[in-house]
Short mmCIF file of C-alpha atoms and ligand atoms in Angstrom, two decimals:
data_model
loop_
_atom_site.label_atom_id
_atom_site.label_comp_id
_atom_site.label_asym_id
_atom_site.label_seq_id
_atom_site.Cartn_x
_atom_site.Cartn_y
_atom_site.Cartn_z
CA MET A 17 -124.35 14.77 -205.26
CA HIS A 18 -122.09 15.72 -208.19
CA PRO A 19 -122.42 12.76 -210.64
CA HIS A 20 -118.55 12.79 -210.79
CA PHE A 21 -117.78 12.36 -207.20
CA LYS A 22 -116.59 9.25 -205.57
CA PRO A 23 -115.94 9.28 -202.08
CA GLY A 24 -112.35 7.87 -201.49
CA PRO A 25 -109.84 7.86 -198.65
CA LEU A 26 -109.78 11.15 -196.42
CA PRO A 27 -106.44 12.40 -196.31
CA LEU A 28 -105.56 14.22 -192.97
CA SER A 29 -104.70 17.30 -194.93
CA MET A 30 -108.45 17.82 -196.01
CA GLN A 31 -109.26 18.16 -192.37
CA LEU A 32 -106.35 19.66 -190.76
CA THR A 33 -104.30 22.68 -191.45
CA PRO A 34 -100.47 22.38 -192.03
CA GLU A 35 -100.22 23.21 -188.38
CA GLY A 36 -102.42 20.16 -187.59
CA LYS A 37 -105.39 22.31 -186.45
CA LEU A 38 -108.90 21.50 -187.23
CA LYS A 39 -110.34 23.16 -190.63
CA HIS A 40 -113.18 20.60 -191.37
CA PHE A 41 -114.75 17.72 -189.07
CA LEU A 42 -115.34 15.13 -191.48
CA SER A 43 -114.37 12.28 -189.80
CA THR A 44 -112.43 10.87 -186.72
CA GLU A 45 -110.29 8.49 -188.81
CA GLY A 46 -106.65 8.96 -188.30
CA LEU A 47 -106.99 12.03 -186.04
CA PRO A 48 -104.25 12.05 -183.29
CA HIS A 49 -105.23 11.35 -179.91
CA LEU A 50 -103.72 14.61 -178.69
CA LEU A 51 -106.56 16.26 -180.87
CA LEU A 52 -109.43 14.22 -179.45
CA HIS A 53 -108.26 15.30 -176.01
CA ASP A 54 -108.10 18.85 -176.85
CA ILE A 55 -111.50 18.64 -178.24
CA MET A 56 -112.70 16.80 -175.00
CA ASP A 57 -110.61 19.23 -172.84
CA ARG A 58 -112.31 22.29 -174.43
CA ALA A 59 -115.75 20.70 -173.93
CA GLU A 60 -114.80 20.37 -170.36
CA GLN A 61 -114.55 24.05 -169.99
CA PHE A 62 -117.80 24.80 -171.67
CA VAL A 63 -119.76 21.87 -169.59
CA THR A 64 -118.78 23.42 -166.42
CA LEU A 65 -119.90 27.04 -167.12
CA PRO A 66 -123.63 27.93 -166.96
CA ALA A 67 -125.24 28.58 -170.13
CA LYS A 68 -125.37 32.29 -169.57
CA GLN A 69 -121.57 32.50 -169.06
CA GLN A 70 -121.06 30.47 -172.08
CA LYS A 71 -122.43 33.05 -173.97
CA LYS A 72 -119.60 35.29 -173.01
CA ALA A 73 -117.21 33.14 -175.02
CA PRO A 74 -118.36 34.33 -178.40
CA PHE A 75 -116.00 32.55 -180.39
CA LEU A 76 -118.39 32.50 -183.48
CA ARG A 77 -119.69 36.20 -183.12
CA GLY A 78 -120.32 37.77 -186.78
CA LYS A 79 -120.10 34.36 -188.28
CA THR A 80 -122.95 32.65 -190.10
CA VAL A 81 -123.53 28.76 -189.53
CA MET A 82 -125.82 26.98 -191.74
CA ASN A 83 -127.27 23.84 -190.91
CA LEU A 84 -128.06 21.69 -194.03
CA PHE A 85 -129.89 18.52 -192.95
CA PHE A 86 -131.00 16.48 -195.78
CA GLU A 87 -131.92 13.64 -193.50
CA ASN A 88 -133.80 13.86 -190.23
CA SER A 89 -132.58 14.58 -186.99
CA THR A 90 -133.30 15.62 -183.47
CA ARG A 91 -130.38 15.52 -181.26
CA THR A 92 -127.67 16.55 -183.63
CA ARG A 93 -129.39 19.35 -185.43
CA VAL A 94 -130.73 20.98 -182.02
CA THR A 95 -127.49 20.67 -180.41
CA PHE A 96 -125.49 22.22 -183.20
CA GLU A 97 -127.95 25.10 -183.38
CA ILE A 98 -127.60 25.68 -179.48
CA ALA A 99 -123.97 25.32 -179.93
CA ALA A 100 -123.52 27.97 -182.50
CA GLN A 101 -126.06 30.36 -180.57
CA ARG A 102 -123.91 30.05 -177.54
CA LEU A 103 -120.83 30.79 -179.39
CA GLY A 104 -122.60 34.09 -180.69
CA ALA A 105 -123.14 32.91 -184.31
CA ASP A 106 -126.18 33.94 -186.63
CA VAL A 107 -127.64 30.53 -187.18
CA THR A 108 -129.73 29.15 -190.25
CA ASN A 109 -131.56 25.97 -190.62
CA LEU A 110 -132.27 25.13 -194.35
CA ASP A 111 -135.40 23.31 -194.64
CA ILE A 112 -134.56 21.02 -197.39
CA ARG A 113 -138.20 19.77 -197.75
CA THR A 114 -139.15 23.39 -199.01
CA SER A 115 -136.19 24.34 -200.50
CA SER A 116 -135.25 24.31 -204.44
CA ALA A 117 -133.53 21.17 -204.10
CA THR A 118 -136.99 19.71 -204.57
CA LYS A 119 -137.04 21.62 -207.76
CA GLY A 120 -133.88 20.03 -209.02
CA GLU A 121 -131.39 22.37 -207.98
CA THR A 122 -128.05 20.52 -207.58
CA LEU A 123 -126.11 20.29 -204.19
CA LEU A 124 -123.41 22.15 -205.74
CA ASP A 125 -125.67 25.08 -206.76
CA THR A 126 -127.41 25.23 -203.63
CA VAL A 127 -124.14 25.50 -201.58
CA ARG A 128 -122.74 28.13 -204.16
CA ASN A 129 -125.89 30.29 -203.27
CA LEU A 130 -125.35 29.82 -199.67
CA GLU A 131 -121.91 30.67 -199.99
CA ALA A 132 -123.19 34.04 -201.70
CA MET A 133 -125.03 34.59 -198.45
CA ASN A 134 -121.78 34.80 -196.68
CA ALA A 135 -121.90 31.48 -194.83
CA ASP A 136 -118.99 30.51 -192.72
CA MET A 137 -119.74 27.24 -191.74
CA PHE A 138 -121.81 24.24 -192.99
CA VAL A 139 -123.16 21.59 -190.78
CA VAL A 140 -124.10 18.69 -193.34
CA ARG A 141 -126.36 15.85 -192.72
CA HIS A 142 -127.09 13.63 -195.72
CA GLU A 143 -127.92 9.92 -196.42
CA HIS A 144 -125.21 9.39 -199.01
CA ALA A 145 -121.78 8.73 -197.82
CA GLY A 146 -118.99 11.28 -198.56
CA THR A 147 -121.42 14.35 -199.06
CA ALA A 148 -119.50 16.44 -196.29
CA GLN A 149 -116.45 15.45 -198.03
CA PHE A 150 -117.50 16.63 -201.15
CA ILE A 151 -119.04 20.01 -199.94
CA ALA A 152 -115.66 20.78 -198.29
CA ARG A 153 -113.61 19.92 -201.30
CA TYR A 154 -115.50 22.41 -203.75
CA CYS A 155 -117.00 24.97 -201.34
CA ALA A 156 -115.23 28.52 -200.81
CA PRO A 157 -111.89 28.06 -199.05
CA HIS A 158 -112.84 30.27 -195.85
CA ILE A 159 -115.79 27.89 -195.27
CA SER A 160 -115.63 25.06 -192.69
CA VAL A 161 -117.78 21.87 -193.07
CA LEU A 162 -118.76 19.59 -190.26
CA ASN A 163 -120.18 16.44 -191.09
CA ALA A 164 -123.25 15.65 -189.20
CA GLY A 165 -123.65 12.19 -190.17
CA ASP A 166 -123.07 10.85 -193.93
CA GLY A 167 -124.74 7.52 -194.80
CA ARG A 168 -123.08 4.60 -193.08
CA HIS A 169 -119.64 6.41 -193.21
CA ALA A 170 -119.09 8.91 -190.31
CA HIS A 171 -120.78 10.89 -187.55
CA PRO A 172 -117.65 12.40 -185.96
CA THR A 173 -119.12 14.63 -183.36
CA GLN A 174 -121.48 11.85 -182.05
CA ALA A 175 -118.36 9.79 -181.53
CA MET A 176 -116.60 12.61 -179.57
CA LEU A 177 -119.63 13.22 -177.45
CA ASP A 178 -119.64 9.69 -176.61
CA MET A 179 -115.74 9.84 -176.04
CA PHE A 180 -116.29 12.76 -173.83
CA THR A 181 -119.15 10.94 -171.77
CA ILE A 182 -116.89 7.98 -171.43
CA ARG A 183 -113.75 10.25 -170.01
CA GLN A 184 -116.37 11.98 -167.89
CA LYS A 185 -117.51 8.66 -166.08
CA LYS A 186 -114.39 6.37 -166.31
CA GLY A 187 -111.28 8.49 -167.02
CA ASP A 188 -108.52 6.95 -168.68
CA PHE A 189 -109.29 5.02 -171.67
CA ALA A 190 -106.16 2.43 -171.50
CA PRO A 191 -107.75 -0.03 -168.80
CA LEU A 192 -111.38 -0.05 -170.37
CA LYS A 193 -113.25 -2.69 -172.25
CA VAL A 194 -115.88 -1.22 -174.22
CA ALA A 195 -118.21 -2.73 -176.75
CA ILE A 196 -120.64 -1.42 -179.55
CA VAL A 197 -123.64 -3.90 -179.57
CA GLY A 198 -126.04 -4.33 -182.53
CA ASP A 199 -126.22 -3.21 -186.26
CA ILE A 200 -122.70 -2.26 -186.88
CA LEU A 201 -123.02 -2.62 -190.72
CA HIS A 202 -125.18 0.29 -191.32
CA SER A 203 -123.91 2.45 -188.65
CA ARG A 204 -121.90 5.49 -189.15
CA VAL A 205 -121.63 6.09 -185.39
CA ALA A 206 -120.10 2.78 -184.83
CA ARG A 207 -117.33 3.44 -187.34
CA SER A 208 -116.51 7.06 -185.92
CA GLN A 209 -116.44 5.28 -182.50
CA ILE A 210 -114.13 2.64 -183.42
CA HIS A 211 -111.55 5.01 -184.76
CA ALA A 212 -111.70 7.39 -181.73
CA LEU A 213 -111.64 4.62 -179.39
CA THR A 214 -108.58 2.79 -180.88
CA SER A 215 -106.80 6.23 -181.27
CA LEU A 216 -107.44 7.09 -177.75
CA GLY A 217 -105.75 3.55 -176.71
CA THR A 218 -108.82 1.73 -175.39
CA GLY A 219 -107.81 -1.27 -173.85
CA GLU A 220 -110.13 -3.55 -175.79
CA VAL A 221 -112.77 -2.29 -178.31
CA ARG A 222 -115.32 -5.31 -178.98
CA VAL A 223 -118.26 -5.47 -181.43
CA ILE A 224 -121.23 -7.70 -180.61
CA ALA A 225 -123.75 -8.49 -183.49
CA PRO A 226 -124.89 -11.19 -185.74
CA LYS A 227 -122.95 -12.20 -188.65
CA THR A 228 -125.20 -10.62 -190.96
CA LEU A 229 -124.72 -7.14 -189.41
CA VAL A 230 -120.97 -7.33 -189.12
CA PRO A 231 -119.55 -5.08 -192.35
CA ALA A 232 -116.54 -6.92 -194.00
CA GLY A 233 -113.09 -5.64 -192.94
CA LEU A 234 -114.13 -4.79 -189.37
CA ASP A 235 -111.45 -7.46 -188.07
CA LYS A 236 -108.80 -4.88 -189.48
CA MET A 237 -110.00 -1.99 -187.53
CA GLY A 238 -108.53 -3.34 -184.31
CA VAL A 239 -111.58 -4.81 -182.61
CA ASN A 240 -112.75 -8.17 -181.20
CA ILE A 241 -115.76 -9.46 -182.94
CA PHE A 242 -118.54 -11.23 -180.82
CA ASN A 243 -121.53 -13.02 -182.26
CA ASN A 244 -122.64 -14.11 -179.09
CA LEU A 245 -124.16 -11.06 -176.49
CA ASP A 246 -123.49 -13.20 -173.42
CA GLU A 247 -119.60 -13.64 -174.27
CA GLY A 248 -119.23 -10.29 -175.34
CA LEU A 249 -120.79 -8.68 -172.29
CA LYS A 250 -118.38 -10.32 -169.90
CA ASP A 251 -116.37 -7.79 -167.80
CA LEU A 252 -117.06 -4.62 -169.77
CA ASP A 253 -116.63 -1.13 -168.57
CA VAL A 254 -118.97 0.33 -171.13
CA VAL A 255 -121.66 -0.80 -173.49
CA ILE A 256 -122.69 1.12 -176.23
CA ALA A 257 -126.18 0.00 -177.97
CA LEU A 258 -127.19 0.94 -181.53
CA ARG A 259 -130.19 1.24 -183.21
CA GLN A 260 -131.19 -1.01 -186.04
CA GLN A 261 -130.90 1.30 -188.89
CA ARG A 262 -134.06 -0.48 -190.83
CA GLU A 263 -134.08 2.71 -193.14
CA ARG A 264 -130.61 1.45 -194.57
CA MET A 265 -131.58 -2.30 -194.03
CA ASP A 266 -132.41 -5.19 -196.37
CA SER A 267 -135.17 -6.96 -194.69
CA ALA A 268 -133.64 -10.31 -195.55
CA LEU A 269 -130.85 -9.66 -192.93
CA LEU A 270 -132.94 -10.05 -189.91
CA PRO A 271 -136.18 -12.02 -189.12
CA SER A 272 -137.98 -10.08 -186.79
CA GLU A 273 -137.37 -7.22 -184.30
CA GLN A 274 -138.71 -9.89 -181.39
CA GLU A 275 -136.03 -12.40 -182.14
CA PHE A 276 -133.39 -9.71 -182.59
CA PHE A 277 -134.15 -8.37 -178.91
CA LYS A 278 -134.40 -12.01 -177.69
CA LEU A 279 -130.57 -12.80 -179.12
CA TYR A 280 -129.03 -9.01 -178.91
CA GLY A 281 -131.27 -6.85 -176.81
CA LEU A 282 -129.80 -5.37 -173.77
CA THR A 283 -131.54 -6.39 -170.24
CA ASP A 284 -130.82 -5.81 -166.89
CA LYS A 285 -130.33 -9.62 -166.50
CA ARG A 286 -127.86 -9.75 -169.36
CA LEU A 287 -126.08 -6.93 -168.05
CA GLU A 288 -125.20 -8.81 -164.88
CA ALA A 289 -122.11 -10.06 -167.05
CA THR A 290 -120.50 -6.61 -167.15
CA LYS A 291 -118.93 -5.03 -164.33
CA PRO A 292 -121.08 -3.83 -161.60
CA ASP A 293 -120.16 -0.04 -162.58
CA ALA A 294 -120.51 -0.46 -166.19
CA ILE A 295 -122.35 2.24 -167.76
CA VAL A 296 -124.63 1.99 -170.65
CA MET A 297 -124.73 4.14 -173.77
CA HIS A 298 -126.85 4.94 -177.03
CA PRO A 299 -126.59 7.66 -179.54
CA GLY A 300 -130.17 7.69 -179.97
CA PRO A 301 -133.13 7.53 -181.33
CA ILE A 302 -133.55 4.43 -179.15
CA ASN A 303 -135.93 1.63 -180.07
CA ARG A 304 -137.33 0.25 -176.94
CA GLY A 305 -137.69 -3.30 -176.96
CA VAL A 306 -135.71 -4.00 -179.94
CA GLU A 307 -132.25 -3.48 -179.00
CA ILE A 308 -132.72 -2.11 -175.65
CA ASP A 309 -135.20 -2.74 -172.73
CA SER A 310 -136.91 0.33 -171.32
CA ARG A 311 -135.59 -0.69 -167.60
CA VAL A 312 -132.23 -0.48 -169.09
CA ALA A 313 -132.70 2.84 -171.15
CA ASP A 314 -134.08 4.34 -167.78
CA GLY A 315 -132.09 2.70 -165.32
CA SER A 316 -129.26 3.71 -163.27
CA ARG A 317 -126.56 2.59 -165.49
CA SER A 318 -127.83 4.63 -168.44
CA VAL A 319 -125.92 7.63 -169.62
CA ILE A 320 -128.10 8.28 -172.47
CA MET A 321 -129.38 11.73 -171.45
CA GLU A 322 -126.03 12.80 -170.30
CA GLN A 323 -124.50 11.94 -173.74
CA VAL A 324 -127.43 14.24 -175.27
CA THR A 325 -126.83 17.23 -173.11
CA ASN A 326 -122.84 16.62 -173.51
CA GLY A 327 -123.62 17.08 -177.25
CA ILE A 328 -123.73 20.82 -176.90
CA ALA A 329 -120.43 21.24 -175.13
CA VAL A 330 -118.65 18.88 -177.73
CA ARG A 331 -120.14 20.74 -180.65
CA MET A 332 -119.22 24.10 -179.08
CA ALA A 333 -115.61 22.85 -178.38
CA VAL A 334 -115.39 21.49 -182.38
CA MET A 335 -116.99 24.84 -183.80
CA SER A 336 -114.91 27.06 -181.61
CA MET A 337 -111.56 25.40 -182.31
CA ILE A 338 -112.28 25.40 -186.10
CA MET A 339 -113.09 29.06 -185.91
CA GLY A 340 -109.67 29.57 -184.04
CA SER A 341 -107.74 27.79 -186.68
CA MET A 342 -109.39 29.53 -189.58
CA ALA A 343 -108.57 32.89 -187.99
CA GLY A 344 -104.91 31.82 -187.50
CA GLY A 345 -105.32 32.18 -183.92
CA ALA A 346 -105.10 29.58 -180.94
CA ALA A 347 -107.74 27.04 -181.61
N1 CP B 28 -127.64 10.31 -182.67
C1 CP B 28 -127.98 10.92 -183.54
O1 CP B 28 -127.46 11.36 -184.50
O2 CP B 28 -129.35 11.63 -183.48
P1 CP B 28 -130.39 12.29 -184.37
O3 CP B 28 -130.52 11.45 -185.77
O4 CP B 28 -131.77 12.52 -183.90
O5 CP B 28 -129.53 13.48 -184.74
#
């Protein structure tokens, strides 16, 4: 990253046009609930169309989408690629491991070169928080940037596909009790989900985690914090399990995966505390036997694979809305 860049608060004006339409999609923080519902409404249109008919909605025809994944991904990268293709875009996946980034080229120089190849949209995943924001600030004005996950900071399209899945299964957010369980400290997904859930007026948002995995200041985000799993699971409508982010974790934070599973692992027995029709979600990748038992991950309450499928429609929705805003037309 640029040595002088310090990711700071993200002003809404950085993501939205003066008319309040999406220009970039960097974070769910501060986004109005009407815009979040617009994204879900648009995704609903795509999800009900068979893939062949989706290709007849070429919102991105003639546009070039570049996937820049500086960190590994399965779900996000592939669903962004499928979404862009269904919208008629030309899609390029830059293989960072064989790119000139490995020869010392700076991020901005890489961006400048991709701009010169007529990029219209960058989809960016990076281990450093603020990278997508940085690119959005310095790239050419006609280019839009979508954050596909930056460090511990944000993963806005993941949060939106999760909101979409909750809305599909449960309808209105107001009566719902939703909990996010596990490694909140290192999770960009949790932060983006909390911003979206609170903006959408969710009845109660809980986090359930050991004290060592609760970030400072979380209590100011409008959530109730539980350190005991059984207490936190009581009467829930939606349980969202998170992966232990071992790649970002100081090993001193947790004694062992076995102990974590004993205290915080989701099992059928422990889920008896939730409402009988509660759903279980997970953004993936899942660690079986660490944060979730296989019987739960593959069981009747699990909507994990539906989340993955919904990722295509939600990413189509966000990309098509951005392209509408950039063209000055209806988003
Ligand atoms: N949920 C998610 O971001 O998964 P990937 O890392 O596989 O993209």
